[in-house]
mmCIF file of C-alpha atoms and ligand atoms in Angstrom:
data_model
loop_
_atom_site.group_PDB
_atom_site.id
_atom_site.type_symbol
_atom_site.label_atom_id
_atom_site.label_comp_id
_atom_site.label_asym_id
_atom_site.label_seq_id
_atom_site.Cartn_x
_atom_site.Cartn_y
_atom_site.Cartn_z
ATOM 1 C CA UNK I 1 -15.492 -7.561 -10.933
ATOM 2 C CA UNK I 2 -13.546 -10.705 -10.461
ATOM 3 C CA UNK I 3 -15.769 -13.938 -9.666
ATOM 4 C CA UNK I 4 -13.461 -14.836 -7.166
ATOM 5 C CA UNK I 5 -13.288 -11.301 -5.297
ATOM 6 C CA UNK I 6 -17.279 -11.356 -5.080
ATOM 7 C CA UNK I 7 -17.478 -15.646 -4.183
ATOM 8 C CA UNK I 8 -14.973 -13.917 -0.828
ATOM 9 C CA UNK I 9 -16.675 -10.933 0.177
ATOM 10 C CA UNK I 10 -19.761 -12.598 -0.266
ATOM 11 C CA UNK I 11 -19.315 -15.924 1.629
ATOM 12 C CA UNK I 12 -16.396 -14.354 3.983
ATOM 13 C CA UNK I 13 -14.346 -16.542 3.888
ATOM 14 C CA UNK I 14 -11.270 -18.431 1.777
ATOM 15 C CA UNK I 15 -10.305 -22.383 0.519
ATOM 16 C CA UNK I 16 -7.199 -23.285 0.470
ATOM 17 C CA UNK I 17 -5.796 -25.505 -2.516
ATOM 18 C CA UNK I 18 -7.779 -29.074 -0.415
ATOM 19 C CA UNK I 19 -11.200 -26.738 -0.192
ATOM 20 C CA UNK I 20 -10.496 -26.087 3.366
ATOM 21 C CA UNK I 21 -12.279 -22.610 4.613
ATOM 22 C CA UNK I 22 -10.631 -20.345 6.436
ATOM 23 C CA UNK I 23 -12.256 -16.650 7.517
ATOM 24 C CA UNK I 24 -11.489 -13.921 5.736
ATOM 25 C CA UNK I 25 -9.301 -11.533 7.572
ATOM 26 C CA UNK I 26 -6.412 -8.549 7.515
ATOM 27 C CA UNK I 27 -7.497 -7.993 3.789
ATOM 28 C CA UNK I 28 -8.253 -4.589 2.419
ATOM 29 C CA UNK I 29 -12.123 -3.836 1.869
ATOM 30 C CA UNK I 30 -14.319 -3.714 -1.012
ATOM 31 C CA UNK I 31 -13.885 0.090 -1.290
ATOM 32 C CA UNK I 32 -10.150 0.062 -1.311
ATOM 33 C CA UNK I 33 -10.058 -2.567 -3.345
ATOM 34 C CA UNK I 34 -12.449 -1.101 -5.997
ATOM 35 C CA UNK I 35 -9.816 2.182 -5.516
ATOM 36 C CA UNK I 36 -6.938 0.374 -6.199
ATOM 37 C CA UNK I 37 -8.579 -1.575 -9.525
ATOM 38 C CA UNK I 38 -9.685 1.999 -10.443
ATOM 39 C CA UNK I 39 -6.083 3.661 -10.039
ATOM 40 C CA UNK I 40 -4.365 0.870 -12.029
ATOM 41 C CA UNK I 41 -7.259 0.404 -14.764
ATOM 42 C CA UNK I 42 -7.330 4.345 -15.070
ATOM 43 C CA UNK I 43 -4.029 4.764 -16.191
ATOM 44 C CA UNK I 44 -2.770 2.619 -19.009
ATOM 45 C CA UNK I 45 1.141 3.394 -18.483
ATOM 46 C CA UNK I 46 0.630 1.360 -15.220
ATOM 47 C CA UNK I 47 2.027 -2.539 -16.591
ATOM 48 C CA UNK I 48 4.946 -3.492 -13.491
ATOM 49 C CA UNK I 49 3.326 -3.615 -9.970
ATOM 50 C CA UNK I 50 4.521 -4.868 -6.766
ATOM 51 C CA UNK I 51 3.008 -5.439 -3.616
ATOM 52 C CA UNK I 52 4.131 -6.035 0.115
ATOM 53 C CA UNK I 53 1.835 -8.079 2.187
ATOM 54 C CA UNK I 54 -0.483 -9.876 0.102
ATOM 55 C CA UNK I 55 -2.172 -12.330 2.551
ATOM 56 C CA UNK I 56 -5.164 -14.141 1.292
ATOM 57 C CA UNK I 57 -4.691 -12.340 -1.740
ATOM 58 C CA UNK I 58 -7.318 -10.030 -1.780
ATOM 59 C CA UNK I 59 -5.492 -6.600 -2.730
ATOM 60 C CA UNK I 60 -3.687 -8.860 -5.336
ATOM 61 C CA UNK I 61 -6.543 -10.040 -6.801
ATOM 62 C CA UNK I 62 -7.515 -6.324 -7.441
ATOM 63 C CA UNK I 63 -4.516 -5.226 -8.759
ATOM 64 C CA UNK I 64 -4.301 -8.482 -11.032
ATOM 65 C CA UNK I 65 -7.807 -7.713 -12.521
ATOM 66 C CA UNK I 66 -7.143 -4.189 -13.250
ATOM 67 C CA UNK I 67 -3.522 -5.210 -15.293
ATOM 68 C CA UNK I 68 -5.509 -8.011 -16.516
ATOM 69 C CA UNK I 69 -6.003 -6.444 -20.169
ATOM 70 C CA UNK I 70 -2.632 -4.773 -20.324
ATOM 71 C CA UNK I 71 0.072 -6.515 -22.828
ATOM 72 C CA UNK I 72 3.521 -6.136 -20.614
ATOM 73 C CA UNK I 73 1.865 -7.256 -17.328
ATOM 74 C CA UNK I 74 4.037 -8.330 -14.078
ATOM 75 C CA UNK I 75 2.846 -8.257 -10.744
ATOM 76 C CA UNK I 76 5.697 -8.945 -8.007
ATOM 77 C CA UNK I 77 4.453 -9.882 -4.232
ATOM 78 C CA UNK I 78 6.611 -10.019 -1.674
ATOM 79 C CA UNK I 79 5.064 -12.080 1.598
ATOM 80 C CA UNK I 80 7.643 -14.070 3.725
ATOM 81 C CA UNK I 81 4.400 -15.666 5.327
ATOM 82 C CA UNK I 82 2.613 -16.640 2.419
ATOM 83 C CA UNK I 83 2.553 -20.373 2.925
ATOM 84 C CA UNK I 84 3.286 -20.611 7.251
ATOM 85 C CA UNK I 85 0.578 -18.605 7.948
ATOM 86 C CA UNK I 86 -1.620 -18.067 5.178
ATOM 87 C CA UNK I 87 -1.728 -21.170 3.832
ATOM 88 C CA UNK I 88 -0.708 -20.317 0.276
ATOM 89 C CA UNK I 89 -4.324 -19.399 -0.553
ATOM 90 C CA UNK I 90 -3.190 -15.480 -1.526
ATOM 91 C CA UNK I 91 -1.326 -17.313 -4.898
ATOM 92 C CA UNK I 92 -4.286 -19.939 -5.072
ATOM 93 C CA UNK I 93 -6.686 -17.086 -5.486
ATOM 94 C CA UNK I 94 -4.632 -16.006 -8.636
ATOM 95 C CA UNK I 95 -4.173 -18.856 -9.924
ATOM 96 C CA UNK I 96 -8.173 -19.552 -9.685
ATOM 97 C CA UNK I 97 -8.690 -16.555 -11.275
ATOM 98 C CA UNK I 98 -6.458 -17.554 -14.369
ATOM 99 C CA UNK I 99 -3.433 -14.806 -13.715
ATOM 100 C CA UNK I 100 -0.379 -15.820 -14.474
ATOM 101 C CA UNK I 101 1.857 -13.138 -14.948
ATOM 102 C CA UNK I 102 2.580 -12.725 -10.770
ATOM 103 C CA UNK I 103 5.740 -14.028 -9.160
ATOM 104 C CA UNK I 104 5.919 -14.374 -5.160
ATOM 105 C CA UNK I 105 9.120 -13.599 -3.141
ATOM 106 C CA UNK I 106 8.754 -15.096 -0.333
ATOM 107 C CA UNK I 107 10.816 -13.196 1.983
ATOM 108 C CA UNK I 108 10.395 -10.153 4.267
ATOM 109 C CA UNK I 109 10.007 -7.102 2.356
ATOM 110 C CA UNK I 110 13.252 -5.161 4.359
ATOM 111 C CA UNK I 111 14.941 -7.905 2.865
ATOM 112 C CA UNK I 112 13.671 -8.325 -0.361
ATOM 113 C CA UNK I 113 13.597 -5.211 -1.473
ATOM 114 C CA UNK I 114 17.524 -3.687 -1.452
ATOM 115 C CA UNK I 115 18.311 -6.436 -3.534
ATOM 116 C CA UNK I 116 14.929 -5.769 -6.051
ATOM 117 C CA UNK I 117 16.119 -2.077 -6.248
ATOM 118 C CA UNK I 118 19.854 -2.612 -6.943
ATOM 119 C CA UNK I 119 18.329 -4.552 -10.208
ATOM 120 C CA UNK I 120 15.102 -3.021 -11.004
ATOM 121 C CA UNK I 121 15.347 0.973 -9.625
ATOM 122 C CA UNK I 122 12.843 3.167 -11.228
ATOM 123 C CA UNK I 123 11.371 0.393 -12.869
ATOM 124 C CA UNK I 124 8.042 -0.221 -11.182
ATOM 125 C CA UNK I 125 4.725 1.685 -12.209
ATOM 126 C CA UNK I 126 3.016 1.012 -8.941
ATOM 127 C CA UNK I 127 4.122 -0.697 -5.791
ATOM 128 C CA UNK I 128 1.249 -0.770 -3.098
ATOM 129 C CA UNK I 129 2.039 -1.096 0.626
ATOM 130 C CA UNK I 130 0.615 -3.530 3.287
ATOM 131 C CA UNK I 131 2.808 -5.483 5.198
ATOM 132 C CA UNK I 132 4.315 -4.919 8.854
ATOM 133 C CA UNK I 133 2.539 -1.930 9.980
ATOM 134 C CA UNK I 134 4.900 -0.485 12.482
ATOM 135 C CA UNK I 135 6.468 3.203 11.851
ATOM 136 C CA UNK I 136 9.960 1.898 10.908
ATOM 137 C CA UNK I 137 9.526 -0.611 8.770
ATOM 138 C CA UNK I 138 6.466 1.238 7.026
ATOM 139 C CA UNK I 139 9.244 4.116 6.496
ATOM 140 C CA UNK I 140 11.865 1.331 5.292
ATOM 141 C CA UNK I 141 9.166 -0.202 2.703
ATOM 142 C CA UNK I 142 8.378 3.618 1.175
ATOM 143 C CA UNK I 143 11.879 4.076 1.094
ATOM 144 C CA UNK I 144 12.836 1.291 -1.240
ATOM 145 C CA UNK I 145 9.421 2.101 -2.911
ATOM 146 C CA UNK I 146 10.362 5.478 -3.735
ATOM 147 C CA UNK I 147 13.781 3.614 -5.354
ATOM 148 C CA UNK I 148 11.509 1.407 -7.400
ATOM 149 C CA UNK I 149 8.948 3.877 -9.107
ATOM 150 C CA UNK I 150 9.356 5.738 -12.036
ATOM 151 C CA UNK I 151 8.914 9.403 -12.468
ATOM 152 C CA UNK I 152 5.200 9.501 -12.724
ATOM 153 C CA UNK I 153 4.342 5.926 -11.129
ATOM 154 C CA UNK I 154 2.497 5.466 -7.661
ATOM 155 C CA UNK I 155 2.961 4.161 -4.294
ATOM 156 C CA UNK I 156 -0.582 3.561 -2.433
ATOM 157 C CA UNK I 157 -0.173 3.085 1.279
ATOM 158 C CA UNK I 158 -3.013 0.635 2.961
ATOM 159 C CA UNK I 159 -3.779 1.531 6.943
ATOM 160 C CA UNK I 160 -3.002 5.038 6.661
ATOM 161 C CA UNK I 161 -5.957 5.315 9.560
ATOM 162 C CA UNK I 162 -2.943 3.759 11.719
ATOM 163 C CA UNK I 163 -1.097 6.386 13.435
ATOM 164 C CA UNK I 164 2.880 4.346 12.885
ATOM 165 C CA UNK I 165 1.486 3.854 8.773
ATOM 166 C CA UNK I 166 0.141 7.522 8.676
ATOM 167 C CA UNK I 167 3.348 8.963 10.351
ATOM 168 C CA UNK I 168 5.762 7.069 7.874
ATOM 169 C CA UNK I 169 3.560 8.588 4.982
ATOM 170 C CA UNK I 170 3.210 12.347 6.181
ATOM 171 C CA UNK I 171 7.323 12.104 5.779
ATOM 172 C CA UNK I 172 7.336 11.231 2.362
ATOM 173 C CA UNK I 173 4.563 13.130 1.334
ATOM 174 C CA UNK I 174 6.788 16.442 2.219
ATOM 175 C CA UNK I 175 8.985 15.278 -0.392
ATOM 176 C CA UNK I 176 8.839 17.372 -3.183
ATOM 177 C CA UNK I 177 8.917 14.385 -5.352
ATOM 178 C CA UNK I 178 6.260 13.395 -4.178
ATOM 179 C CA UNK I 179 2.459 14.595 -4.274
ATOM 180 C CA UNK I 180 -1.096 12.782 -2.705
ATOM 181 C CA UNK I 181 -2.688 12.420 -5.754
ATOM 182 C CA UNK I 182 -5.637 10.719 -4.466
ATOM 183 C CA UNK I 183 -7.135 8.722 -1.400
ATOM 184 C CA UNK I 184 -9.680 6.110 -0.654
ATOM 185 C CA UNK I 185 -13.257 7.690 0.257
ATOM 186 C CA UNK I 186 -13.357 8.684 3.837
ATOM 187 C CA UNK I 187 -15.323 7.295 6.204
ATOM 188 C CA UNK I 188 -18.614 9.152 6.759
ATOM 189 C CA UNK I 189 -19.157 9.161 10.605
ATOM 190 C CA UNK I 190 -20.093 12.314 12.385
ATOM 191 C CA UNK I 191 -16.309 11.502 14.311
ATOM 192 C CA UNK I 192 -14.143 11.316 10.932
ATOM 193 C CA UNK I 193 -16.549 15.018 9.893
ATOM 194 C CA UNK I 194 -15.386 16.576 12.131
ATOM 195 C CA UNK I 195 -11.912 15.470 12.727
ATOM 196 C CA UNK I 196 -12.061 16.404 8.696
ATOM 197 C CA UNK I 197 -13.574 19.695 10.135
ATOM 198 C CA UNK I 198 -10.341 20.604 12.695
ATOM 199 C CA UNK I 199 -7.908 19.522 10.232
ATOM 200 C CA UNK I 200 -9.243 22.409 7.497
ATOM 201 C CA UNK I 201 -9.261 24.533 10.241
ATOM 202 C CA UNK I 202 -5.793 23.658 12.104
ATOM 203 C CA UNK I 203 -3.428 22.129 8.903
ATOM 204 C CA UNK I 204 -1.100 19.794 10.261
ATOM 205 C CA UNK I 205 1.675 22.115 9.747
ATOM 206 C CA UNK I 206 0.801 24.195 12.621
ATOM 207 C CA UNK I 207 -1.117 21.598 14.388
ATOM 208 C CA UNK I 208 2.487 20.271 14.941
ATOM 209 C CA UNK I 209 3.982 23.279 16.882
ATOM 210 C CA UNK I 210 0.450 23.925 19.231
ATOM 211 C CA UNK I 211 -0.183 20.290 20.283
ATOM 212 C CA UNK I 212 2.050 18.223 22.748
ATOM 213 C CA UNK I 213 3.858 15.808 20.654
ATOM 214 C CA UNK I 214 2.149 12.637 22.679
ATOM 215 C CA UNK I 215 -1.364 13.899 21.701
ATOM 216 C CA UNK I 216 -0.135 15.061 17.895
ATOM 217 C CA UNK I 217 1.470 11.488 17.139
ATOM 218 C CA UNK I 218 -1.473 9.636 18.713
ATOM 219 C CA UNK I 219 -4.672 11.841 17.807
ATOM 220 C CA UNK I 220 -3.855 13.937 14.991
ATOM 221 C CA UNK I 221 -1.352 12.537 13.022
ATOM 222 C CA UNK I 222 -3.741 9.490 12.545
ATOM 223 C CA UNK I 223 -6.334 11.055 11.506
ATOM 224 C CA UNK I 224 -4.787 12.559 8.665
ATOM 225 C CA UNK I 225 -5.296 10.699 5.590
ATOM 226 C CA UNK I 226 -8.544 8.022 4.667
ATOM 227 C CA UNK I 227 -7.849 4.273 4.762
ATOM 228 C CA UNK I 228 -5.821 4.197 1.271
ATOM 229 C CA UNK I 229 -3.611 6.822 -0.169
ATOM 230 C CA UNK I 230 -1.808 6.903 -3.327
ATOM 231 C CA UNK I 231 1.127 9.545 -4.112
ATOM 232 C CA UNK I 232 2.352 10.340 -7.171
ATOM 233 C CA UNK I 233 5.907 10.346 -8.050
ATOM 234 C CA UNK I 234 6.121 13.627 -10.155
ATOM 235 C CA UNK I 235 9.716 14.462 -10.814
ATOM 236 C CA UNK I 236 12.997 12.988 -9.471
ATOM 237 C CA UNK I 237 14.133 12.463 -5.884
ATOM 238 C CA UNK I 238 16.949 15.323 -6.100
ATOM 239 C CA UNK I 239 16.791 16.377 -2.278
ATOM 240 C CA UNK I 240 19.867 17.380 -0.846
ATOM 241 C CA UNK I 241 22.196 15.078 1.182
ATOM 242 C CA UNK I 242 20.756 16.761 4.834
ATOM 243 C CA UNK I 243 17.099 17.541 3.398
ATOM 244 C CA UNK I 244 15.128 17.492 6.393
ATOM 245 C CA UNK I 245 11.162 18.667 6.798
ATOM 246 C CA UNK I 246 9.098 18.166 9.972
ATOM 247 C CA UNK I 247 6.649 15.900 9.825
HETATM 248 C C1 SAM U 1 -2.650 -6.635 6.292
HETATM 249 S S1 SAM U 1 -2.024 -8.130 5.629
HETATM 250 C C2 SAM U 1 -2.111 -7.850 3.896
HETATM 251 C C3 SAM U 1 -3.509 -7.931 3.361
HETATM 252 C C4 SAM U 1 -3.583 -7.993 1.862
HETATM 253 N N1 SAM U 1 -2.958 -6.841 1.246
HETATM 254 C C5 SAM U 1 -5.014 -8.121 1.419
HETATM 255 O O1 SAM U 1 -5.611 -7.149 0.962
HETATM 256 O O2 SAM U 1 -5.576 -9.225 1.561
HETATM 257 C C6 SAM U 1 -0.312 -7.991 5.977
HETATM 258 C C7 SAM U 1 0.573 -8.957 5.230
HETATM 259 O O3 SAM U 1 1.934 -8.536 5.428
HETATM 260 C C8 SAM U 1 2.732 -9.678 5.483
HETATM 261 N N2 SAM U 1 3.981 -9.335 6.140
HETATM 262 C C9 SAM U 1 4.289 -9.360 7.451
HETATM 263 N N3 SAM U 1 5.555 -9.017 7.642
HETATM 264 C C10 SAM U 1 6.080 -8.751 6.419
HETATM 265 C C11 SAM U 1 7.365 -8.356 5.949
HETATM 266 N N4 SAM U 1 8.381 -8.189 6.798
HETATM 267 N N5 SAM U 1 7.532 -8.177 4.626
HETATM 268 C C12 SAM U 1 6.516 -8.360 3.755
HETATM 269 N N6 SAM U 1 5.271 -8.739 4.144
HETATM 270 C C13 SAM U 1 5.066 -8.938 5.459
HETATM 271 C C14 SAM U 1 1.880 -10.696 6.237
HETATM 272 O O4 SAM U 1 2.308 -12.012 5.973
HETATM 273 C C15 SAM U 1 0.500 -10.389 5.692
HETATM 274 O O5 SAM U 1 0.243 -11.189 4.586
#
């Protein structure tokens, strides 16, 4: 793995461009990390990425090291924050590690994004997830994602453990463009078995007509997917003008 990933998790903290040290926070964990290297390294096709919310750079640095080898590499982050509140270390991590084939947008994403799909639709391989985590703007981020990615690329959702993240994804994962093809291990806690146990026994489906909608949103709804989860884009978005599926 990337000397600069381990130096981070290791030490727990970042240095800015001066050496400055800052603590390491908000960033995705060594296991989704290692599942989002995997995903990208695993499938050769993947070459154009973007990213929402990149931070100190962490999930970047992941997704950098697994397109590292690839010949048409791009990575695109979009991070309106970037240098106001994360003092441009996210980009100096790259750039210590010797990428160079990333370009930062510095604007928000719900911005950024209409004008990146009216240029670039269906052109991304991958675009991962992790900025503002309410239920809205989640939804608006997959729904410009879902304009970006190719039939057969990926969009991998961070915070899916977040009931307004987890919501926003159990809409577009009824799409039948759409499939789960894989998710981050799940936590192993006697709590997450045997949520994992009720959910085999009551699927969501039907969980969603027996339980008020309060307890549904807040209890079950967030406890249906692990940390990370990636869908597959496996045909084209041909739903009909007043497609609708409860969710
Ligand atoms: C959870 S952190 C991302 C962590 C990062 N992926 C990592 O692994 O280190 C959320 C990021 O979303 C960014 N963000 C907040 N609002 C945003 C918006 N409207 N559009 C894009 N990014 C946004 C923040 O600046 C922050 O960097």
């Amino acid at each position: 793995m990337n000397s600069v990933i381990e130096e981070i998790f290791q030490t727990g903290q970042v240095l800015d461009r001066t050496g400055q040290p800052y603590p390491l926070h908000s960033n995705v964990d060594r296991q989704e990390g290692q599942f989002l290297f995997d995903l990208i390294a695993g499938d050769l096709e993947i070459q154009k990425t973007l990213e929402i919310g990149c931070a100190y750079g962490i999930s970047s640095l992941h997704i950098c090291s697994a397109l590292a080898k690839q010949s048409h590499r791009q990575h695109w982050i979009l991070d309106p924050f970037q240098h106001s509140q994360f003092h441009g270390i996210g980009v100096a991590n790259l750039e210590r590690s010797q990428f160079d084939f990333f370009q930062l947008i510095e604007e928000p994403s719900e911005f950024a994004l209409p004008a990146i799909a009216k240029e670039q639709a269906g052109s991304f391989d991958l675009v991962f997830i992790d900025g503002w985590h309410t239920f809205d703007h989640t939804l608006l981020d997959l729904f410009y994602a879902n304009r970006l990615v190719r039939v057969g690329g990926y969009i991998v959702v961070d915070d899916c453990g977040m009931a307004p993240v987890s919501k926003a994804v159990s809409y577009i994962a009824n799409y039948p463009a759409f499939e789960i093809k894989a998710q981050s291990q799940r936590a192993t806690s006697a709590m997450s078995r045997l949520k994992q146990v009720v959910k085999t026994v009551i699927p969501s489906a039907i969980a969603g007509y027996l339980l008020p909608r309060n307890l549904y949103d807040c209890y079950y709804v967030r406890t249906l997917y692990s940390s990370m989860v990636a869908l597959q884009k496996v045909k084209e978005d041909d739903r009909n003008w007043n497609w609708f599926q409860s969710f």
